[in-house]
Amino acid sequence: MKALLVIDMQKGDQKTYKSLYKRDQMVRNISKLIDAFKKSGNKVIEAKIWITTKTKTTMLSKCNNCGIANTPEAELFDELQNKTYDKRIKKTNYSAFWNTNLEEYLKENNITELYLTGIHMGCCVFLTGVDAFYRGYKTFLVTDASSSVDVRKGIDLRIKKFNQLVGELITTEELLNQLS
């Protein structure tokens, strides 16, 4: 079984970082992938930063006011709010595995392949990928459904590092073809 992991697609990121690289394309691609994963009987998981107690995370020392629970900035981008998710993970640190029940959910649903999308390719997406790799999941980065606040050169470097150290690369079109 496959799962699409949608990471940190929150308004706070959009507001704080006014120009995510290819933001609109990324959101459209994630939306298409959610629909295709649901149609094919695979799972869709949303993981977002959701901090209820500031002392329970070190993340705020590097990302001031990221994902503070019950604030407008912690909500999903408008374009993704009406999508259906099989599981919602509220995380308090960079990786969606850290101190959550993500791994338990993956095991319960016999998920062996993870397709990562979302914001912060060099941080939250990358570190979730590293943790998935450590746990033995076949891990993919959907390159045109992930972004960062970096210029193109920085994104290219992050994609290359993911491929070298963590998993395979795939585009939205390639993944849609596999799912159909």
PDB file of C-alpha atoms in Angstrom:
ATOM      1  CA  MET A   1       0.000   0.000   0.000  1.00  0.00           C
ATOM      2  CA  LYS A   2       1.103   3.551  -0.745  1.00  0.00           C
ATOM      3  CA  ALA A   3       0.558   6.755   1.194  1.00  0.00           C
ATOM      4  CA  LEU A   4       0.804  10.383   0.154  1.00  0.00           C
ATOM      5  CA  LEU A   5       2.192  12.513   2.971  1.00  0.00           C
ATOM      6  CA  VAL A   6       1.237  16.201   2.757  1.00  0.00           C
ATOM      7  CA  ILE A   7       3.619  18.094   5.041  1.00  0.00           C
ATOM      8  CA  ASP A   8       3.158  21.563   6.569  1.00  0.00           C
ATOM      9  CA  MET A   9       0.881  23.079   3.938  1.00  0.00           C
ATOM     10  CA  GLN A  10      -0.161  25.732   6.420  1.00  0.00           C
ATOM     11  CA  LYS A  11      -1.134  29.356   5.988  1.00  0.00           C
ATOM     12  CA  GLY A  12       1.535  30.498   8.410  1.00  0.00           C
ATOM     13  CA  ASP A  13       4.170  29.304   6.002  1.00  0.00           C
ATOM     14  CA  GLN A  14       2.449  31.118   3.159  1.00  0.00           C
ATOM     15  CA  LYS A  15       2.175  34.308   5.205  1.00  0.00           C
ATOM     16  CA  THR A  16       5.692  34.216   6.644  1.00  0.00           C
ATOM     17  CA  TYR A  17       7.369  33.244   3.387  1.00  0.00           C
ATOM     18  CA  LYS A  18       5.534  35.328   0.858  1.00  0.00           C
ATOM     19  CA  SER A  19       7.069  33.651  -2.155  1.00  0.00           C
ATOM     20  CA  LEU A  20       7.419  29.908  -1.926  1.00  0.00           C
ATOM     21  CA  TYR A  21       9.151  28.643  -5.042  1.00  0.00           C
ATOM     22  CA  LYS A  22       6.414  27.681  -7.552  1.00  0.00           C
ATOM     23  CA  ARG A  23       3.757  27.805  -4.832  1.00  0.00           C
ATOM     24  CA  ASP A  24       0.694  27.618  -7.104  1.00  0.00           C
ATOM     25  CA  GLN A  25       2.056  24.686  -9.116  1.00  0.00           C
ATOM     26  CA  MET A  26       2.914  22.835  -5.910  1.00  0.00           C
ATOM     27  CA  VAL A  27      -0.588  23.291  -4.458  1.00  0.00           C
ATOM     28  CA  ARG A  28      -2.281  22.228  -7.726  1.00  0.00           C
ATOM     29  CA  ASN A  29      -0.097  19.131  -7.907  1.00  0.00           C
ATOM     30  CA  ILE A  30      -0.775  18.161  -4.296  1.00  0.00           C
ATOM     31  CA  SER A  31      -4.500  18.579  -4.910  1.00  0.00           C
ATOM     32  CA  LYS A  32      -4.352  16.305  -7.978  1.00  0.00           C
ATOM     33  CA  LEU A  33      -2.329  13.724  -6.065  1.00  0.00           C
ATOM     34  CA  ILE A  34      -4.755  13.680  -3.129  1.00  0.00           C
ATOM     35  CA  ASP A  35      -7.625  12.960  -5.521  1.00  0.00           C
ATOM     36  CA  ALA A  36      -5.655  10.246  -7.352  1.00  0.00           C
ATOM     37  CA  PHE A  37      -4.508   8.532  -4.150  1.00  0.00           C
ATOM     38  CA  LYS A  38      -8.077   8.464  -2.831  1.00  0.00           C
ATOM     39  CA  LYS A  39      -9.420   7.145  -6.150  1.00  0.00           C
ATOM     40  CA  SER A  40      -6.798   4.377  -6.270  1.00  0.00           C
ATOM     41  CA  GLY A  41      -7.568   3.189  -2.726  1.00  0.00           C
ATOM     42  CA  ASN A  42      -4.294   4.395  -1.241  1.00  0.00           C
ATOM     43  CA  LYS A  43      -3.951   6.575   1.865  1.00  0.00           C
ATOM     44  CA  VAL A  44      -3.542  10.332   2.232  1.00  0.00           C
ATOM     45  CA  ILE A  45      -1.966  11.696   5.396  1.00  0.00           C
ATOM     46  CA  GLU A  46      -1.747  15.330   6.407  1.00  0.00           C
ATOM     47  CA  ALA A  47       1.043  16.281   8.801  1.00  0.00           C
ATOM     48  CA  LYS A  48       1.189  19.765  10.209  1.00  0.00           C
ATOM     49  CA  ILE A  49       2.956  21.665  12.918  1.00  0.00           C
ATOM     50  CA  TRP A  50       0.557  22.044  15.843  1.00  0.00           C
ATOM     51  CA  ILE A  51       2.149  23.445  18.959  1.00  0.00           C
ATOM     52  CA  THR A  52      -0.084  23.656  22.031  1.00  0.00           C
ATOM     53  CA  THR A  53       2.667  24.092  24.598  1.00  0.00           C
ATOM     54  CA  LYS A  54       5.681  26.123  23.591  1.00  0.00           C
ATOM     55  CA  THR A  55       7.917  24.405  26.131  1.00  0.00           C
ATOM     56  CA  LYS A  56       7.327  20.972  24.527  1.00  0.00           C
ATOM     57  CA  THR A  57       9.309  21.794  21.396  1.00  0.00           C
ATOM     58  CA  THR A  58      12.675  23.222  20.478  1.00  0.00           C
ATOM     59  CA  MET A  59      11.345  24.125  17.047  1.00  0.00           C
ATOM     60  CA  LEU A  60      10.199  27.603  18.076  1.00  0.00           C
ATOM     61  CA  SER A  61      13.782  28.611  18.795  1.00  0.00           C
ATOM     62  CA  LYS A  62      14.389  28.395  15.040  1.00  0.00           C
ATOM     63  CA  CYS A  63      10.930  29.104  13.643  1.00  0.00           C
ATOM     64  CA  ASN A  64       9.217  31.792  15.653  1.00  0.00           C
ATOM     65  CA  ASN A  65       5.456  31.190  15.997  1.00  0.00           C
ATOM     66  CA  CYS A  66       5.336  28.283  13.520  1.00  0.00           C
ATOM     67  CA  GLY A  67       2.174  26.228  13.797  1.00  0.00           C
ATOM     68  CA  ILE A  68       0.811  27.646  17.021  1.00  0.00           C
ATOM     69  CA  ALA A  69      -2.369  25.642  17.653  1.00  0.00           C
ATOM     70  CA  ASN A  70      -5.748  27.244  17.021  1.00  0.00           C
ATOM     71  CA  THR A  71      -4.404  30.193  15.057  1.00  0.00           C
ATOM     72  CA  PRO A  72      -5.299  31.017  11.450  1.00  0.00           C
ATOM     73  CA  GLU A  73      -1.633  30.543  10.498  1.00  0.00           C
ATOM     74  CA  ALA A  74      -1.775  26.875  11.604  1.00  0.00           C
ATOM     75  CA  GLU A  75      -4.631  26.023   9.226  1.00  0.00           C
ATOM     76  CA  LEU A  76      -4.188  24.413   5.827  1.00  0.00           C
ATOM     77  CA  PHE A  77      -3.969  26.469   2.661  1.00  0.00           C
ATOM     78  CA  ASP A  78      -7.499  27.243   1.504  1.00  0.00           C
ATOM     79  CA  GLU A  79      -7.089  25.114  -1.635  1.00  0.00           C
ATOM     80  CA  LEU A  80      -6.438  21.986   0.453  1.00  0.00           C
ATOM     81  CA  GLN A  81      -8.953  22.437   3.273  1.00  0.00           C
ATOM     82  CA  ASN A  82     -11.839  20.598   1.588  1.00  0.00           C
ATOM     83  CA  LYS A  83      -9.778  17.543   0.680  1.00  0.00           C
ATOM     84  CA  THR A  84     -10.281  14.202   2.408  1.00  0.00           C
ATOM     85  CA  TYR A  85      -7.422  12.922   4.535  1.00  0.00           C
ATOM     86  CA  ASP A  86      -7.298   9.411   5.988  1.00  0.00           C
ATOM     87  CA  LYS A  87      -5.106  10.516   8.859  1.00  0.00           C
ATOM     88  CA  ARG A  88      -4.117  13.853  10.340  1.00  0.00           C
ATOM     89  CA  ILE A  89      -0.856  14.098  12.237  1.00  0.00           C
ATOM     90  CA  LYS A  90      -0.207  17.013  14.565  1.00  0.00           C
ATOM     91  CA  LYS A  91       3.522  17.334  15.065  1.00  0.00           C
ATOM     92  CA  THR A  92       5.614  19.464  17.382  1.00  0.00           C
ATOM     93  CA  ASN A  93       8.924  19.134  15.604  1.00  0.00           C
ATOM     94  CA  TYR A  94      10.320  18.902  12.094  1.00  0.00           C
ATOM     95  CA  SER A  95       9.751  15.205  11.364  1.00  0.00           C
ATOM     96  CA  ALA A  96       6.220  13.812  11.091  1.00  0.00           C
ATOM     97  CA  PHE A  97       7.520  10.688  12.866  1.00  0.00           C
ATOM     98  CA  TRP A  98       8.860  12.442  15.970  1.00  0.00           C
ATOM     99  CA  ASN A  99       6.574  11.898  18.953  1.00  0.00           C
ATOM    100  CA  THR A 100       3.495  11.076  16.798  1.00  0.00           C
ATOM    101  CA  ASN A 101       1.597   7.906  15.938  1.00  0.00           C
ATOM    102  CA  LEU A 102       2.516   8.051  12.235  1.00  0.00           C
ATOM    103  CA  GLU A 103       4.585   4.864  12.256  1.00  0.00           C
ATOM    104  CA  GLU A 104       1.835   2.955  14.074  1.00  0.00           C
ATOM    105  CA  TYR A 105      -0.701   4.103  11.459  1.00  0.00           C
ATOM    106  CA  LEU A 106       1.594   3.075   8.582  1.00  0.00           C
ATOM    107  CA  LYS A 107       2.086  -0.390  10.058  1.00  0.00           C
ATOM    108  CA  GLU A 108      -1.627  -0.875  10.789  1.00  0.00           C
ATOM    109  CA  ASN A 109      -2.415  -0.084   7.156  1.00  0.00           C
ATOM    110  CA  ASN A 110       0.421  -2.124   5.616  1.00  0.00           C
ATOM    111  CA  ILE A 111       1.914   0.961   4.000  1.00  0.00           C
ATOM    112  CA  THR A 112       5.362   0.309   2.545  1.00  0.00           C
ATOM    113  CA  GLU A 113       5.787   3.290   0.197  1.00  0.00           C
ATOM    114  CA  LEU A 114       5.668   6.955   1.212  1.00  0.00           C
ATOM    115  CA  TYR A 115       5.367   9.823  -1.261  1.00  0.00           C
ATOM    116  CA  LEU A 116       6.387  13.108   0.339  1.00  0.00           C
ATOM    117  CA  THR A 117       5.003  16.496  -0.636  1.00  0.00           C
ATOM    118  CA  GLY A 118       4.860  19.869   1.071  1.00  0.00           C
ATOM    119  CA  ILE A 119       6.806  22.808   2.360  1.00  0.00           C
ATOM    120  CA  HIS A 120      10.366  23.036   3.580  1.00  0.00           C
ATOM    121  CA  MET A 121      12.164  20.548   1.402  1.00  0.00           C
ATOM    122  CA  GLY A 122      15.386  21.054   3.307  1.00  0.00           C
ATOM    123  CA  CYS A 123      13.844  20.699   6.734  1.00  0.00           C
ATOM    124  CA  CYS A 124      10.444  19.150   7.551  1.00  0.00           C
ATOM    125  CA  VAL A 125      10.041  17.224   4.290  1.00  0.00           C
ATOM    126  CA  PHE A 126      13.677  16.109   4.276  1.00  0.00           C
ATOM    127  CA  LEU A 127      13.768  15.066   7.943  1.00  0.00           C
ATOM    128  CA  THR A 128      10.488  13.153   7.615  1.00  0.00           C
ATOM    129  CA  GLY A 129      12.070  11.399   4.638  1.00  0.00           C
ATOM    130  CA  VAL A 130      15.182  10.549   6.643  1.00  0.00           C
ATOM    131  CA  ASP A 131      13.053   9.088   9.448  1.00  0.00           C
ATOM    132  CA  ALA A 132      11.006   7.068   6.928  1.00  0.00           C
ATOM    133  CA  PHE A 133      14.224   5.747   5.367  1.00  0.00           C
ATOM    134  CA  TYR A 134      15.571   4.766   8.808  1.00  0.00           C
ATOM    135  CA  ARG A 135      12.369   2.817   9.428  1.00  0.00           C
ATOM    136  CA  GLY A 136      12.631   0.901   6.157  1.00  0.00           C
ATOM    137  CA  TYR A 137       9.934   2.591   4.095  1.00  0.00           C
ATOM    138  CA  LYS A 138      10.464   3.044   0.377  1.00  0.00           C
ATOM    139  CA  THR A 139      10.531   6.826   0.268  1.00  0.00           C
ATOM    140  CA  PHE A 140       9.892   9.172  -2.647  1.00  0.00           C
ATOM    141  CA  LEU A 141      10.059  12.941  -2.978  1.00  0.00           C
ATOM    142  CA  VAL A 142       7.464  14.323  -5.389  1.00  0.00           C
ATOM    143  CA  THR A 143       9.712  17.049  -6.734  1.00  0.00           C
ATOM    144  CA  ASP A 144       7.067  19.329  -8.253  1.00  0.00           C
ATOM    145  CA  ALA A 145       4.692  18.961  -5.277  1.00  0.00           C
ATOM    146  CA  SER A 146       7.272  20.137  -2.746  1.00  0.00           C
ATOM    147  CA  SER A 147       8.809  23.540  -2.246  1.00  0.00           C
ATOM    148  CA  SER A 148      10.876  25.791  -0.068  1.00  0.00           C
ATOM    149  CA  VAL A 149      11.591  29.442   0.375  1.00  0.00           C
ATOM    150  CA  ASP A 150      14.911  29.003  -1.365  1.00  0.00           C
ATOM    151  CA  VAL A 151      15.816  30.149  -4.811  1.00  0.00           C
ATOM    152  CA  ARG A 152      15.995  27.493  -7.521  1.00  0.00           C
ATOM    153  CA  LYS A 153      19.626  26.617  -6.781  1.00  0.00           C
ATOM    154  CA  GLY A 154      18.796  25.790  -3.153  1.00  0.00           C
ATOM    155  CA  ILE A 155      15.876  23.610  -4.175  1.00  0.00           C
ATOM    156  CA  ASP A 156      17.990  21.740  -6.715  1.00  0.00           C
ATOM    157  CA  LEU A 157      20.561  21.032  -4.008  1.00  0.00           C
ATOM    158  CA  ARG A 158      17.879  19.732  -1.616  1.00  0.00           C
ATOM    159  CA  ILE A 159      16.424  17.457  -4.304  1.00  0.00           C
ATOM    160  CA  LYS A 160      19.894  16.101  -5.070  1.00  0.00           C
ATOM    161  CA  LYS A 161      20.601  15.463  -1.353  1.00  0.00           C
ATOM    162  CA  PHE A 162      17.265  13.692  -0.899  1.00  0.00           C
ATOM    163  CA  ASN A 163      18.053  11.416  -3.828  1.00  0.00           C
ATOM    164  CA  GLN A 164      21.602  10.739  -2.610  1.00  0.00           C
ATOM    165  CA  LEU A 165      20.731  10.054   1.026  1.00  0.00           C
ATOM    166  CA  VAL A 166      17.066   9.183   1.440  1.00  0.00           C
ATOM    167  CA  GLY A 167      15.009   7.998  -1.479  1.00  0.00           C
ATOM    168  CA  GLU A 168      13.862   8.259  -5.027  1.00  0.00           C
ATOM    169  CA  LEU A 169      12.565  11.215  -7.006  1.00  0.00           C
ATOM    170  CA  ILE A 170       9.299  11.284  -8.905  1.00  0.00           C
ATOM    171  CA  THR A 171       7.164  13.957 -10.569  1.00  0.00           C
ATOM    172  CA  THR A 172       3.435  14.427 -10.185  1.00  0.00           C
ATOM    173  CA  GLU A 173       2.826  13.285 -13.753  1.00  0.00           C
ATOM    174  CA  GLU A 174       4.875  10.104 -13.262  1.00  0.00           C
ATOM    175  CA  LEU A 175       3.054   9.303 -10.033  1.00  0.00           C
ATOM    176  CA  LEU A 176      -0.379  10.003 -11.525  1.00  0.00           C
ATOM    177  CA  ASN A 177       0.474   7.587 -14.369  1.00  0.00           C
ATOM    178  CA  GLN A 178       1.443   4.902 -11.845  1.00  0.00           C
ATOM    179  CA  LEU A 179      -1.802   5.347  -9.916  1.00  0.00           C
ATOM    180  CA  SER A 180      -4.116   5.224 -12.960  1.00  0.00           C
TER     181      SER A 180
END
